[in-house]
Tab-separated table of C-alpha atoms in Angstrom:
chain	number	residue	atom	x	y	z
J	3	MET	CA	34.324	26.483	60.204
J	4	THR	CA	34.943	24.551	56.888
J	5	LYS	CA	36.796	21.171	56.785
J	6	HIS	CA	40.513	21.360	56.371
J	7	GLU	CA	42.714	18.398	55.772
J	8	ASN	CA	46.374	18.277	55.965
J	9	SER	CA	48.294	15.159	54.792
J	10	PHE	CA	51.821	13.733	55.453
J	11	PHE	CA	53.814	11.077	53.884
J	12	PHE	CA	56.739	9.346	55.209
J	13	SER	CA	59.099	6.187	55.556
J	14	SER	CA	60.528	5.054	58.636
J	15	PRO	CA	63.251	4.573	59.014
J	16	PRO	CA	64.806	7.110	58.262
J	17	THR	CA	61.662	9.275	59.485
J	18	ASP	CA	60.320	8.721	63.288
J	19	VAL	CA	57.941	10.093	65.299
J	20	ASP	CA	59.112	13.032	65.867
J	21	ALA	CA	58.292	13.940	62.273
J	22	VAL	CA	54.529	13.072	62.943
J	23	HIS	CA	54.683	15.673	66.048
J	24	ASP	CA	56.317	18.407	63.585
J	25	PHE	CA	53.177	17.641	61.240
J	26	LEU	CA	50.945	17.802	63.934
J	27	HIS	CA	52.397	21.289	64.960
J	28	GLU	CA	52.050	22.618	61.560
J	29	THR	CA	48.226	21.294	61.517
J	30	TRP	CA	47.479	22.656	64.851
J	31	ALA	CA	48.623	26.136	63.699
J	32	LEU	CA	46.203	26.109	60.770
J	33	HIS	CA	43.330	25.604	63.370
J	34	PRO	CA	43.944	27.816	66.465
J	35	ASP	CA	40.259	27.375	67.406
J	36	ILE	CA	40.695	23.746	68.378
J	37	ASP	CA	40.592	23.417	72.175
J	38	GLU	CA	44.155	22.632	73.771
J	39	MET	CA	42.629	19.532	75.691
J	40	ASP	CA	41.426	17.990	72.345
J	41	ARG	CA	44.564	18.775	70.635
J	42	MET	CA	46.532	16.966	73.305
J	43	ALA	CA	44.347	13.841	73.599
J	44	PHE	CA	44.221	13.524	69.751
J	45	GLU	CA	47.899	14.135	69.208
J	46	THR	CA	48.652	11.605	72.123
J	47	ALA	CA	46.693	9.125	70.552
J	48	LEU	CA	48.170	9.781	66.917
J	49	VAL	CA	51.532	9.483	68.317
J	50	GLU	CA	51.011	6.293	70.225
J	51	LEU	CA	49.583	4.855	66.923
J	52	ALA	CA	52.600	6.148	64.795
J	53	SER	CA	55.215	4.704	67.091
J	54	ASN	CA	53.314	1.423	67.548
J	55	VAL	CA	53.762	1.312	63.786
J	56	ILE	CA	57.206	2.422	63.488
J	57	GLN	CA	58.395	0.040	66.372
J	58	HIS	CA	56.283	-3.038	65.597
J	59	ALA	CA	55.267	-3.281	61.978
J	60	ASP	CA	58.706	-2.954	60.372
J	61	THR	CA	59.826	-6.372	59.413
J	62	GLY	CA	63.148	-5.158	58.175
J	63	ASP	CA	62.332	-3.483	55.065
J	64	GLY	CA	60.833	-0.553	56.640
J	65	VAL	CA	57.635	0.825	56.523
J	66	THR	CA	55.907	3.584	54.543
J	67	CYS	CA	53.159	5.723	55.840
J	68	ALA	CA	50.340	7.991	55.107
J	69	LEU	CA	48.864	10.089	57.370
J	70	SER	CA	45.826	12.786	57.059
J	71	VAL	CA	44.292	14.876	59.605
J	72	SER	CA	41.071	16.747	59.184
J	73	ALA	CA	39.023	19.157	61.557
J	74	ASP	CA	35.890	20.898	61.367
J	75	SER	CA	33.565	22.395	63.768
J	76	THR	CA	32.604	19.033	65.425
J	77	GLU	CA	35.409	16.609	65.185
J	78	LEU	CA	38.957	16.072	64.572
J	79	ARG	CA	39.997	12.847	62.191
J	80	ALA	CA	42.888	10.864	61.369
J	81	GLN	CA	43.497	8.379	58.722
J	82	PHE	CA	46.847	6.405	59.132
J	83	SER	CA	47.796	3.885	56.737
J	84	ASP	CA	50.975	1.670	56.624
J	85	THR	CA	52.298	-1.202	54.171
J	86	ALA	CA	53.563	-3.486	57.002
J	87	GLU	CA	51.989	-6.940	56.847
J	88	ALA	CA	48.467	-7.553	58.113
J	89	GLY	CA	50.008	-9.268	61.123
J	90	GLY	CA	46.358	-10.670	62.186
J	91	PHE	CA	45.409	-7.608	64.035
J	92	ARG	CA	41.771	-7.832	65.440
J	93	MET	CA	39.761	-4.712	66.416
J	94	ARG	CA	38.658	-5.034	69.973
J	95	THR	CA	37.832	-2.694	72.653
J	96	ALA	CA	41.089	-3.086	75.041
J	97	THR	CA	41.831	-3.126	78.709
J	98	MET	CA	44.870	-1.675	80.523
J	99	PRO	CA	47.274	-4.612	81.560
J	100	ASP	CA	48.588	-5.402	85.216
J	101	ASP	CA	50.941	-2.298	86.410
J	102	LEU	CA	54.176	-4.222	85.775
J	103	ALA	CA	53.206	-5.231	82.372
J	104	GLU	CA	55.884	-4.168	79.805
J	105	SER	CA	53.841	-3.803	76.827
J	106	GLY	CA	49.887	-3.899	75.937
J	107	ARG	CA	48.772	-0.358	76.587
J	108	GLY	CA	48.837	1.323	73.128
J	109	LEU	CA	45.411	0.224	72.080
J	110	ALA	CA	43.700	0.954	75.325
J	111	PHE	CA	45.483	4.162	75.735
J	112	MET	CA	44.197	5.346	72.160
J	113	GLN	CA	40.644	4.301	72.927
J	114	MET	CA	40.725	6.487	76.275
J	115	LEU	CA	41.945	9.334	74.429
J	116	VAL	CA	39.615	9.534	71.599
J	117	ASP	CA	36.159	8.680	70.568
J	118	GLU	CA	36.603	6.066	67.998
J	119	VAL	CA	39.633	3.902	66.765
J	120	ARG	CA	38.582	1.564	63.740
J	121	TYR	CA	41.403	-0.758	61.960
J	122	GLU	CA	40.791	-2.408	58.528
J	123	ARG	CA	43.103	-4.101	56.379
J	124	VAL	CA	42.557	-2.772	52.610
J	125	GLU	CA	44.544	-4.455	49.834
J	126	ASP	CA	48.127	-4.354	50.918
J	127	ARG	CA	47.710	-1.715	53.891
J	128	ASN	CA	46.803	-1.583	57.226
J	129	VAL	CA	44.150	1.712	57.697
J	130	TRP	CA	43.485	3.128	61.147
J	131	SER	CA	40.813	5.859	61.463
J	132	LEU	CA	40.618	7.943	65.000
J	133	ILE	CA	37.923	10.388	65.512
J	134	LYS	CA	37.597	12.792	68.585
J	135	LYS	CA	34.815	14.832	69.097
J	136	ARG	CA	35.586	18.366	69.951
J	137	ALA	CA	34.698	19.736	73.162
J	138	ALA	CA	32.640	22.518	72.004
J	139	SER	CA	30.546	20.275	69.991
J	140	GLU	CA	30.027	18.093	73.073
J	141	ALA	CA	28.960	21.164	75.019
J	142	SER	CA	26.501	22.494	72.431
J	143	ALA	CA	24.986	19.004	72.058
J	144	ASP	CA	23.780	19.195	75.926
């Protein structure tokens, strides 16, 4: 399988997380060979990320985002960048909060669903990278 990349740019408001779902639906149509469980885990992590950015990063002026997704025979990759302020975020291994907590699950949830979650501030953008090894590549490595 050759590597294929699909990109999507949006501003929120007016765009919301439904547009990210639609973009991923189009992306999966280009890759019918990707295992359904891989798609679900990767999509759930990516939608969680997009939801958090849309919900928490907009300080009133909106936020502009760029999303690219690529797939090859071994992994799924996403890069998600936004124009929100840095906010002093530091990447760490997250743990799930108490059952009654009303927030704080996003990063831990993403880390459970994919193999790698990275964050860095690049110039005036927050850049997130998600990597999910494909089930077929894990099986062939055994």
